[in-house]
C-alpha cells in the first residue's frame, strides 16, 4: 500500500478566531473538542506547544508545528510514520473551514489494519471533533456523526481493561464494615472527563438493589449478604479512578459451601461488571462539546444517572 492521505473538512458558521480558540485548548483539562469520554483523551506531557509528546490511547505523536488559533501538526512516533494536522481557515468574517489531514504509509500488518480498523475509528473520531467545534462555536450541530455497527464493536473491543489493585485506603467505609474478611479484592478503571463522580451513579453494575449502608467521601457501601455469606461491596470514586472492592466472610457451613463455588467466578464477574458499566456510562455521558455548551449556557453539567447497553 502506498502513502495514505485522509482528509476531512467542514464549513462552520462562526468566525475563525472563535474556532481557533477552541483549537488552542486541545489536550487541556477542559478540552472542548476531543470526544471524551467515549474515546481516549488527547494527552501530552506539557501544554500544547512544539515539543509536546503524547497522543490518544495507543496512538503516539508529538507536536512539531503550532500556529496558535490557526494550525497544529502532529508527527507520529516510530514505528508509525507520517503526520496528522488540524487547521482553521477564515472564509469571511463569520465563516471558517475546519480541516484535518492525515498522511501515513502503512507497512506490514498495518496494510490490513489501516482500512479495516484504524480508518473507520479515525474517521468517526475526527467527525466528532468537528461536531464539537460546530456545537460550541454555533450553539448547535446540524448533522452529528452516527457510529456504524462496526465502529461500535471496535469501541467495545478496544475499551480499557480493569486493573487489579489492593483495596484502596480511601475505602474507609468498607474497611470499617467487616472484621476479619476471609476474602478481599479490588478492581479499578480510570476516571474519564464527563463520567459521574457520584458513586451512586455506578451502583447499577451490581444488577440488584442491595441495601446501602453508607455514602460519604466518594464511597458507596453496599450490603451484599447471600446464603450465610456476609459480604460488603464498595464503590469508590476519586479524581483518578473508580474502584470496586469486595470483603466477604462465610459464617455458616452453607455460606462456606456457597462461597467455595461463587468465588471461582467472582473475579471475572466483578471485572466484567465494572468494565461494562464504565463503558456504558461513558457512552451515555455528555461529550466534550456538549459539556462546554452547557457551561457556556450557564447550566450545570449533568452526568448520566443510568446507563444504556451497547
C-alpha positions as YAML, in Angstrom:
chain: A
units: angstrom
residues:
- id: 1
  name: UNK
  ca: [0.00, 0.00, 0.00]
- id: 2
  name: UNK
  ca: [1.33, 3.45, -0.95]
- id: 3
  name: UNK
  ca: [1.05, 6.62, 1.11]
- id: 4
  name: UNK
  ca: [-2.45, 7.15, 2.51]
- id: 5
  name: UNK
  ca: [-3.85, 10.68, 2.61]
- id: 6
  name: UNK
  ca: [-7.04, 11.05, 4.62]
- id: 7
  name: UNK
  ca: [-8.82, 14.43, 4.59]
- id: 8
  name: UNK
  ca: [-11.82, 15.83, 6.45]
- id: 9
  name: UNK
  ca: [-13.19, 19.37, 6.34]
- id: 10
  name: UNK
  ca: [-16.27, 21.25, 7.46]
- id: 11
  name: UNK
  ca: [-17.51, 24.80, 6.97]
- id: 12
  name: UNK
  ca: [-18.63, 26.29, 10.28]
- id: 13
  name: UNK
  ca: [-20.80, 29.38, 10.53]
- id: 14
  name: UNK
  ca: [-18.57, 31.10, 13.08]
- id: 15
  name: UNK
  ca: [-15.52, 33.38, 12.96]
- id: 16
  name: UNK
  ca: [-12.18, 31.63, 12.53]
- id: 17
  name: UNK
  ca: [-10.97, 33.26, 15.75]
- id: 18
  name: UNK
  ca: [-13.73, 31.54, 17.71]
- id: 19
  name: UNK
  ca: [-12.95, 28.09, 16.31]
- id: 20
  name: UNK
  ca: [-9.21, 28.74, 16.54]
- id: 21
  name: UNK
  ca: [-9.56, 29.47, 20.24]
- id: 22
  name: UNK
  ca: [-11.12, 26.03, 20.68]
- id: 23
  name: UNK
  ca: [-8.22, 24.51, 18.75]
- id: 24
  name: UNK
  ca: [-5.79, 26.05, 21.24]
- id: 25
  name: UNK
  ca: [-7.45, 24.09, 24.05]
- id: 26
  name: UNK
  ca: [-6.69, 20.68, 22.57]
- id: 27
  name: UNK
  ca: [-5.33, 18.34, 25.28]
- id: 28
  name: UNK
  ca: [-6.15, 20.84, 28.07]
- id: 29
  name: UNK
  ca: [-8.13, 19.56, 31.08]
- id: 30
  name: UNK
  ca: [-11.17, 21.42, 29.68]
- id: 31
  name: UNK
  ca: [-10.53, 20.41, 26.04]
- id: 32
  name: UNK
  ca: [-13.88, 21.08, 24.30]
- id: 33
  name: UNK
  ca: [-13.04, 19.26, 21.06]
- id: 34
  name: UNK
  ca: [-11.66, 15.78, 21.59]
- id: 35
  name: UNK
  ca: [-14.70, 13.49, 22.05]
- id: 36
  name: UNK
  ca: [-14.26, 12.21, 25.58]
- id: 37
  name: UNK
  ca: [-15.31, 10.11, 27.40]
- id: 38
  name: UNK
  ca: [-16.40, 7.78, 24.58]
- id: 39
  name: UNK
  ca: [-12.86, 7.95, 23.18]
- id: 40
  name: UNK
  ca: [-9.47, 8.29, 24.87]
- id: 41
  name: UNK
  ca: [-8.48, 11.86, 25.61]
- id: 42
  name: UNK
  ca: [-5.61, 13.61, 23.82]
- id: 43
  name: UNK
  ca: [-2.90, 13.96, 26.46]
- id: 44
  name: UNK
  ca: [0.60, 15.46, 26.26]
- id: 45
  name: UNK
  ca: [3.46, 15.75, 28.72]
- id: 46
  name: UNK
  ca: [3.01, 19.54, 28.76]
- id: 47
  name: UNK
  ca: [0.54, 22.17, 27.49]
- id: 48
  name: UNK
  ca: [0.02, 22.32, 23.74]
- id: 49
  name: UNK
  ca: [3.30, 23.55, 22.22]
- id: 50
  name: UNK
  ca: [6.04, 22.43, 19.85]
- id: 51
  name: UNK
  ca: [7.88, 19.57, 21.51]
- id: 52
  name: UNK
  ca: [4.91, 18.27, 23.49]
- id: 53
  name: UNK
  ca: [4.83, 14.45, 23.41]
- id: 54
  name: UNK
  ca: [1.79, 12.25, 23.94]
- id: 55
  name: UNK
  ca: [-1.21, 11.12, 21.92]
- id: 56
  name: UNK
  ca: [-4.58, 9.50, 22.46]
- id: 57
  name: UNK
  ca: [-4.96, 5.88, 23.51]
- id: 58
  name: UNK
  ca: [-2.33, 3.72, 21.77]
- id: 59
  name: UNK
  ca: [-1.68, 6.35, 19.06]
- id: 60
  name: UNK
  ca: [1.54, 8.24, 19.86]
- id: 61
  name: UNK
  ca: [2.71, 11.51, 18.34]
- id: 62
  name: UNK
  ca: [4.37, 14.83, 19.14]
- id: 63
  name: UNK
  ca: [3.64, 18.46, 18.29]
- id: 64
  name: UNK
  ca: [6.04, 19.58, 15.57]
- id: 65
  name: UNK
  ca: [4.35, 22.77, 14.35]
- id: 66
  name: UNK
  ca: [1.93, 25.09, 16.11]
- id: 67
  name: UNK
  ca: [0.39, 28.38, 14.99]
- id: 68
  name: UNK
  ca: [-1.93, 29.43, 17.83]
- id: 69
  name: UNK
  ca: [-5.50, 29.85, 16.69]
- id: 70
  name: UNK
  ca: [-4.72, 28.51, 13.22]
- id: 71
  name: UNK
  ca: [-2.93, 25.16, 12.92]
- id: 72
  name: UNK
  ca: [-1.36, 22.26, 14.82]
- id: 73
  name: UNK
  ca: [0.72, 19.49, 13.24]
- id: 74
  name: UNK
  ca: [1.49, 16.22, 14.97]
- id: 75
  name: UNK
  ca: [4.16, 13.77, 13.77]
- id: 76
  name: UNK
  ca: [3.59, 10.12, 14.59]
- id: 77
  name: UNK
  ca: [6.11, 8.39, 16.82]
- id: 78
  name: UNK
  ca: [8.14, 5.45, 15.45]
- id: 79
  name: UNK
  ca: [7.43, 2.74, 14.46]
- id: 80
  name: UNK
  ca: [4.50, 4.67, 12.95]
- id: 81
  name: UNK
  ca: [5.25, 7.28, 10.31]
- id: 82
  name: UNK
  ca: [3.66, 10.36, 8.84]
- id: 83
  name: UNK
  ca: [1.64, 13.13, 10.45]
- id: 84
  name: UNK
  ca: [-1.80, 14.50, 11.11]
- id: 85
  name: UNK
  ca: [-2.73, 18.16, 11.16]
- id: 86
  name: UNK
  ca: [-5.76, 20.25, 12.08]
- id: 87
  name: UNK
  ca: [-6.22, 23.81, 10.84]
- id: 88
  name: UNK
  ca: [-8.72, 26.67, 10.69]
- id: 89
  name: UNK
  ca: [-9.10, 28.84, 7.57]
- id: 90
  name: UNK
  ca: [-11.25, 32.02, 7.56]
- id: 91
  name: UNK
  ca: [-13.92, 32.26, 4.85]
- id: 92
  name: UNK
  ca: [-15.08, 35.74, 5.72]
- id: 93
  name: UNK
  ca: [-15.92, 37.48, 8.96]
- id: 94
  name: UNK
  ca: [-18.35, 34.86, 10.25]
- id: 95
  name: UNK
  ca: [-17.44, 31.64, 8.43]
- id: 96
  name: UNK
  ca: [-14.44, 29.35, 8.51]
- id: 97
  name: UNK
  ca: [-13.26, 25.97, 7.32]
- id: 98
  name: UNK
  ca: [-12.01, 23.40, 9.82]
- id: 99
  name: UNK
  ca: [-9.75, 20.86, 8.16]
- id: 100
  name: UNK
  ca: [-7.91, 17.72, 9.22]
- id: 101
  name: UNK
  ca: [-5.30, 15.92, 7.12]
- id: 102
  name: UNK
  ca: [-3.54, 12.64, 7.89]
- id: 103
  name: UNK
  ca: [-0.70, 11.15, 5.86]
- id: 104
  name: UNK
  ca: [0.98, 7.84, 6.57]
- id: 105
  name: UNK
  ca: [2.48, 4.87, 4.76]
- id: 106
  name: UNK
  ca: [1.09, 1.65, 6.23]
- id: 107
  name: UNK
  ca: [3.67, -1.12, 6.43]
- id: 108
  name: UNK
  ca: [3.49, -4.79, 7.27]
- id: 109
  name: UNK
  ca: [0.25, -5.75, 9.04]
- id: 110
  name: UNK
  ca: [-0.78, -2.08, 9.08]
- id: 111
  name: UNK
  ca: [-1.69, -2.51, 5.43]
- id: 112
  name: UNK
  ca: [-4.59, -4.64, 6.64]
- id: 113
  name: UNK
  ca: [-5.26, -2.88, 9.96]
- id: 114
  name: UNK
  ca: [-5.47, 0.61, 8.44]
- id: 115
  name: UNK
  ca: [-8.51, 0.10, 6.15]
- id: 116
  name: UNK
  ca: [-10.33, -2.35, 8.43]
- id: 117
  name: UNK
  ca: [-9.77, -0.89, 11.90]
- id: 118
  name: UNK
  ca: [-7.85, 2.38, 12.03]
- id: 119
  name: UNK
  ca: [-9.61, 4.29, 9.25]
- id: 120
  name: UNK
  ca: [-13.19, 3.73, 10.46]
- id: 121
  name: UNK
  ca: [-12.19, 4.70, 14.00]
- id: 122
  name: UNK
  ca: [-10.18, 7.70, 12.79]
- id: 123
  name: UNK
  ca: [-12.96, 8.94, 10.51]
- id: 124
  name: UNK
  ca: [-15.51, 8.73, 13.33]
- id: 125
  name: UNK
  ca: [-13.32, 10.49, 15.90]
- id: 126
  name: UNK
  ca: [-12.40, 13.35, 13.54]
- id: 127
  name: UNK
  ca: [-16.03, 13.92, 12.59]
- id: 128
  name: UNK
  ca: [-16.88, 14.04, 16.31]
- id: 129
  name: UNK
  ca: [-14.13, 16.64, 16.80]
- id: 130
  name: UNK
  ca: [-15.79, 18.68, 14.03]
- id: 131
  name: UNK
  ca: [-19.21, 18.14, 15.64]
- id: 132
  name: UNK
  ca: [-17.89, 19.56, 18.89]
- id: 133
  name: UNK
  ca: [-16.31, 22.57, 17.18]
- id: 134
  name: UNK
  ca: [-19.58, 23.32, 15.40]
- id: 135
  name: UNK
  ca: [-21.65, 22.72, 18.55]
- id: 136
  name: UNK
  ca: [-19.59, 25.03, 20.73]
- id: 137
  name: UNK
  ca: [-18.96, 27.75, 18.14]
- id: 138
  name: UNK
  ca: [-22.55, 27.99, 16.86]
- id: 139
  name: UNK
  ca: [-24.64, 26.51, 19.68]
- id: 140
  name: UNK
  ca: [-25.80, 23.57, 17.58]
- id: 141
  name: UNK
  ca: [-24.62, 20.67, 15.43]
- id: 142
  name: UNK
  ca: [-26.81, 20.14, 12.39]
- id: 143
  name: UNK
  ca: [-25.74, 16.61, 11.47]
- id: 144
  name: UNK
  ca: [-23.79, 14.81, 14.22]
- id: 145
  name: UNK
  ca: [-21.88, 11.74, 13.17]
- id: 146
  name: UNK
  ca: [-23.51, 8.36, 13.81]
- id: 147
  name: UNK
  ca: [-21.50, 5.31, 14.75]
- id: 148
  name: UNK
  ca: [-21.71, 2.34, 12.45]
- id: 149
  name: UNK
  ca: [-22.17, -1.10, 13.99]
- id: 150
  name: UNK
  ca: [-18.56, -1.85, 13.13]
- id: 151
  name: UNK
  ca: [-17.29, 1.24, 14.95]
- id: 152
  name: UNK
  ca: [-19.43, 0.38, 17.97]
- id: 153
  name: UNK
  ca: [-17.98, -3.12, 18.01]
- id: 154
  name: UNK
  ca: [-14.42, -1.83, 17.73]
- id: 155
  name: UNK
  ca: [-15.04, 0.65, 20.53]
- id: 156
  name: UNK
  ca: [-16.22, -2.21, 22.73]
- id: 157
  name: UNK
  ca: [-13.32, -4.49, 21.85]
- id: 158
  name: UNK
  ca: [-10.69, -1.82, 22.48]
- id: 159
  name: UNK
  ca: [-12.24, -0.45, 25.67]
- id: 160
  name: UNK
  ca: [-9.72, -0.33, 28.51]
- id: 161
  name: UNK
  ca: [-9.49, -3.37, 30.81]
- id: 162
  name: UNK
  ca: [-9.79, -3.31, 34.57]
- id: 163
  name: UNK
  ca: [-6.71, -3.25, 36.78]
- id: 164
  name: UNK
  ca: [-6.35, -5.50, 39.83]
- id: 165
  name: UNK
  ca: [-5.24, -3.46, 42.86]
- id: 166
  name: UNK
  ca: [-5.17, -3.67, 46.67]
- id: 167
  name: UNK
  ca: [-8.27, -2.41, 48.44]
- id: 168
  name: UNK
  ca: [-7.64, 1.37, 48.46]
- id: 169
  name: UNK
  ca: [-7.00, 3.25, 51.68]
- id: 170
  name: UNK
  ca: [-9.81, 5.59, 50.68]
- id: 171
  name: UNK
  ca: [-12.37, 2.77, 51.04]
- id: 172
  name: UNK
  ca: [-12.86, 3.68, 54.70]
- id: 173
  name: UNK
  ca: [-16.47, 2.57, 54.93]
- id: 174
  name: UNK
  ca: [-15.55, -0.88, 53.66]
- id: 175
  name: UNK
  ca: [-12.57, -1.24, 55.97]
- id: 176
  name: UNK
  ca: [-14.72, -0.38, 58.98]
- id: 177
  name: UNK
  ca: [-17.66, -2.55, 57.93]
- id: 178
  name: UNK
  ca: [-16.38, -6.10, 58.27]
- id: 179
  name: UNK
  ca: [-13.93, -7.66, 60.73]
- id: 180
  name: UNK
  ca: [-11.55, -10.37, 59.55]
- id: 181
  name: UNK
  ca: [-12.75, -10.81, 55.95]
- id: 182
  name: UNK
  ca: [-11.79, -14.20, 54.56]
- id: 183
  name: UNK
  ca: [-11.68, -12.78, 51.06]
- id: 184
  name: UNK
  ca: [-10.98, -9.35, 49.64]
- id: 185
  name: UNK
  ca: [-10.30, -7.96, 46.19]
- id: 186
  name: UNK
  ca: [-10.42, -4.68, 44.28]
- id: 187
  name: UNK
  ca: [-10.52, -3.67, 40.64]
- id: 188
  name: UNK
  ca: [-10.30, -0.19, 39.20]
- id: 189
  name: UNK
  ca: [-10.63, 1.79, 35.98]
- id: 190
  name: UNK
  ca: [-9.61, 5.35, 35.14]
- id: 191
  name: UNK
  ca: [-12.00, 8.22, 35.66]
- id: 192
  name: UNK
  ca: [-12.60, 9.97, 32.34]
- id: 193
  name: UNK
  ca: [-13.78, 13.51, 31.61]
- id: 194
  name: UNK
  ca: [-17.57, 13.55, 31.77]
- id: 195
  name: UNK
  ca: [-18.02, 10.43, 33.90]
- id: 196
  name: UNK
  ca: [-20.12, 10.87, 37.07]
- id: 197
  name: UNK
  ca: [-18.23, 11.47, 40.31]
- id: 198
  name: UNK
  ca: [-21.18, 10.38, 42.47]
- id: 199
  name: UNK
  ca: [-20.59, 6.70, 43.38]
- id: 200
  name: UNK
  ca: [-24.36, 6.12, 43.48]
- id: 201
  name: UNK
  ca: [-24.43, 6.51, 39.69]
- id: 202
  name: UNK
  ca: [-22.21, 3.42, 39.48]
- id: 203
  name: UNK
  ca: [-24.32, 1.14, 41.68]
- id: 204
  name: UNK
  ca: [-26.15, -0.32, 38.66]
- id: 205
  name: UNK
  ca: [-23.13, -2.51, 37.98]
- id: 206
  name: UNK
  ca: [-24.25, -4.88, 40.75]
- id: 207
  name: UNK
  ca: [-27.52, -5.58, 38.94]
- id: 208
  name: UNK
  ca: [-29.57, -5.80, 42.17]
- id: 209
  name: UNK
  ca: [-30.87, -3.23, 44.63]
- id: 210
  name: UNK
  ca: [-28.66, -4.13, 47.56]
- id: 211
  name: UNK
  ca: [-29.15, -2.13, 50.79]
- id: 212
  name: UNK
  ca: [-26.98, 0.98, 51.04]
- id: 213
  name: UNK
  ca: [-25.08, 1.10, 54.31]
- id: 214
  name: UNK
  ca: [-23.40, 4.44, 53.75]
- id: 215
  name: UNK
  ca: [-22.21, 7.02, 51.24]
- id: 216
  name: UNK
  ca: [-19.54, 9.59, 52.05]
- id: 217
  name: UNK
  ca: [-16.26, 10.98, 50.74]
- id: 218
  name: UNK
  ca: [-16.83, 9.48, 47.30]
- id: 219
  name: UNK
  ca: [-17.51, 5.95, 48.59]
- id: 220
  name: UNK
  ca: [-20.74, 3.95, 48.44]
- id: 221
  name: UNK
  ca: [-21.01, 0.90, 50.72]
- id: 222
  name: UNK
  ca: [-23.49, -1.86, 49.90]
- id: 223
  name: UNK
  ca: [-24.62, -4.88, 51.88]
- id: 224
  name: UNK
  ca: [-24.47, -7.94, 49.62]
- id: 225
  name: UNK
  ca: [-25.14, -10.75, 52.12]
- id: 226
  name: UNK
  ca: [-26.29, -14.01, 50.50]
- id: 227
  name: UNK
  ca: [-26.87, -17.53, 51.83]
- id: 228
  name: UNK
  ca: [-24.83, -17.45, 55.03]
- id: 229
  name: UNK
  ca: [-22.23, -15.18, 53.49]
- id: 230
  name: UNK
  ca: [-21.53, -11.76, 54.99]
- id: 231
  name: UNK
  ca: [-20.28, -9.53, 52.21]
- id: 232
  name: UNK
  ca: [-19.79, -5.84, 51.54]
- id: 233
  name: UNK
  ca: [-19.15, -4.06, 48.26]
- id: 234
  name: UNK
  ca: [-17.54, -0.64, 48.00]
- id: 235
  name: UNK
  ca: [-17.64, 1.70, 45.02]
- id: 236
  name: UNK
  ca: [-15.03, 4.41, 45.48]
- id: 237
  name: UNK
  ca: [-14.73, 7.34, 43.07]
- id: 238
  name: UNK
  ca: [-11.79, 9.74, 43.26]
- id: 239
  name: UNK
  ca: [-10.13, 12.10, 40.81]
- id: 240
  name: UNK
  ca: [-8.16, 9.33, 39.13]
- id: 241
  name: UNK
  ca: [-10.13, 6.08, 39.35]
- id: 242
  name: UNK
  ca: [-13.35, 4.28, 40.11]
- id: 243
  name: UNK
  ca: [-12.68, 1.20, 42.24]
- id: 244
  name: UNK
  ca: [-14.93, -1.75, 43.03]
- id: 245
  name: UNK
  ca: [-13.84, -3.58, 46.19]
- id: 246
  name: UNK
  ca: [-15.29, -6.59, 47.99]
- id: 247
  name: UNK
  ca: [-14.95, -8.02, 51.50]
- id: 248
  name: UNK
  ca: [-16.50, -11.45, 52.15]
- id: 249
  name: UNK
  ca: [-16.73, -13.79, 55.12]
- id: 250
  name: UNK
  ca: [-18.67, -17.11, 55.16]
- id: 251
  name: UNK
  ca: [-20.39, -17.51, 58.54]
- id: 252
  name: UNK
  ca: [-22.14, -20.87, 58.23]
- id: 253
  name: UNK
  ca: [-21.46, -24.24, 56.59]
- id: 254
  name: UNK
  ca: [-23.96, -23.28, 53.92]
- id: 255
  name: UNK
  ca: [-22.16, -19.99, 53.42]
- id: 256
  name: UNK
  ca: [-18.79, -21.72, 53.11]
- id: 257
  name: UNK
  ca: [-20.17, -24.13, 50.52]
- id: 258
  name: UNK
  ca: [-21.80, -21.30, 48.59]
- id: 259
  name: UNK
  ca: [-18.65, -19.18, 48.63]
- id: 260
  name: UNK
  ca: [-16.44, -22.09, 47.56]
- id: 261
  name: UNK
  ca: [-18.37, -22.10, 44.29]
- id: 262
  name: UNK
  ca: [-19.07, -18.41, 43.85]
- id: 263
  name: UNK
  ca: [-15.54, -17.22, 44.48]
- id: 264
  name: UNK
  ca: [-14.34, -19.08, 41.38]
- id: 265
  name: UNK
  ca: [-16.33, -16.78, 39.14]
- id: 266
  name: UNK
  ca: [-16.37, -13.67, 41.33]
- id: 267
  name: UNK
  ca: [-13.18, -12.01, 39.96]
- id: 268
  name: UNK
  ca: [-14.35, -12.45, 36.38]
- id: 269
  name: UNK
  ca: [-17.84, -11.10, 37.12]
- id: 270
  name: UNK
  ca: [-16.54, -8.15, 39.17]
- id: 271
  name: UNK
  ca: [-14.19, -7.10, 36.36]
- id: 272
  name: UNK
  ca: [-16.90, -7.61, 33.74]
- id: 273
  name: UNK
  ca: [-19.48, -5.55, 35.64]
- id: 274
  name: UNK
  ca: [-17.06, -2.69, 36.29]
- id: 275
  name: UNK
  ca: [-15.79, -2.56, 32.70]
- id: 276
  name: UNK
  ca: [-19.30, -2.81, 31.23]
- id: 277
  name: UNK
  ca: [-20.62, -0.04, 33.48]
- id: 278
  name: UNK
  ca: [-17.57, 2.14, 32.81]
- id: 279
  name: UNK
  ca: [-18.14, 1.98, 29.06]
- id: 280
  name: UNK
  ca: [-21.91, 2.31, 29.25]
- id: 281
  name: UNK
  ca: [-21.72, 5.42, 31.42]
- id: 282
  name: UNK
  ca: [-19.12, 6.89, 29.06]
- id: 283
  name: UNK
  ca: [-21.37, 6.33, 26.04]
- id: 284
  name: UNK
  ca: [-24.36, 7.90, 27.75]
- id: 285
  name: UNK
  ca: [-22.44, 10.90, 29.14]
- id: 286
  name: UNK
  ca: [-22.30, 14.33, 27.58]
- id: 287
  name: UNK
  ca: [-19.26, 14.58, 25.32]
- id: 288
  name: UNK
  ca: [-16.67, 17.35, 25.50]
- id: 289
  name: UNK
  ca: [-18.53, 19.73, 23.17]
- id: 290
  name: UNK
  ca: [-21.85, 19.19, 24.94]
- id: 291
  name: UNK
  ca: [-20.24, 19.84, 28.32]
- id: 292
  name: UNK
  ca: [-18.68, 23.05, 27.03]
- id: 293
  name: UNK
  ca: [-22.00, 24.16, 25.54]
- id: 294
  name: UNK
  ca: [-23.72, 23.55, 28.89]
- id: 295
  name: UNK
  ca: [-21.08, 25.59, 30.71]
- id: 296
  name: UNK
  ca: [-21.38, 28.46, 28.24]
- id: 297
  name: UNK
  ca: [-25.14, 28.46, 28.68]
- id: 298
  name: UNK
  ca: [-24.67, 28.69, 32.44]
- id: 299
  name: UNK
  ca: [-26.24, 25.32, 33.08]
- id: 300
  name: UNK
  ca: [-24.76, 22.72, 35.43]
- id: 301
  name: UNK
  ca: [-23.05, 19.89, 33.60]
- id: 302
  name: UNK
  ca: [-25.18, 16.82, 34.23]
- id: 303
  name: UNK
  ca: [-23.98, 13.25, 34.41]
- id: 304
  name: UNK
  ca: [-25.84, 10.09, 33.46]
- id: 305
  name: UNK
  ca: [-27.83, 8.55, 36.28]
- id: 306
  name: UNK
  ca: [-28.29, 5.31, 34.38]
- id: 307
  name: UNK
  ca: [-26.54, 3.55, 31.57]
- id: 308
  name: UNK
  ca: [-27.51, 2.07, 28.27]
- id: 309
  name: UNK
  ca: [-26.19, -1.09, 26.72]
- id: 310
  name: UNK
  ca: [-24.14, -1.04, 23.58]
...
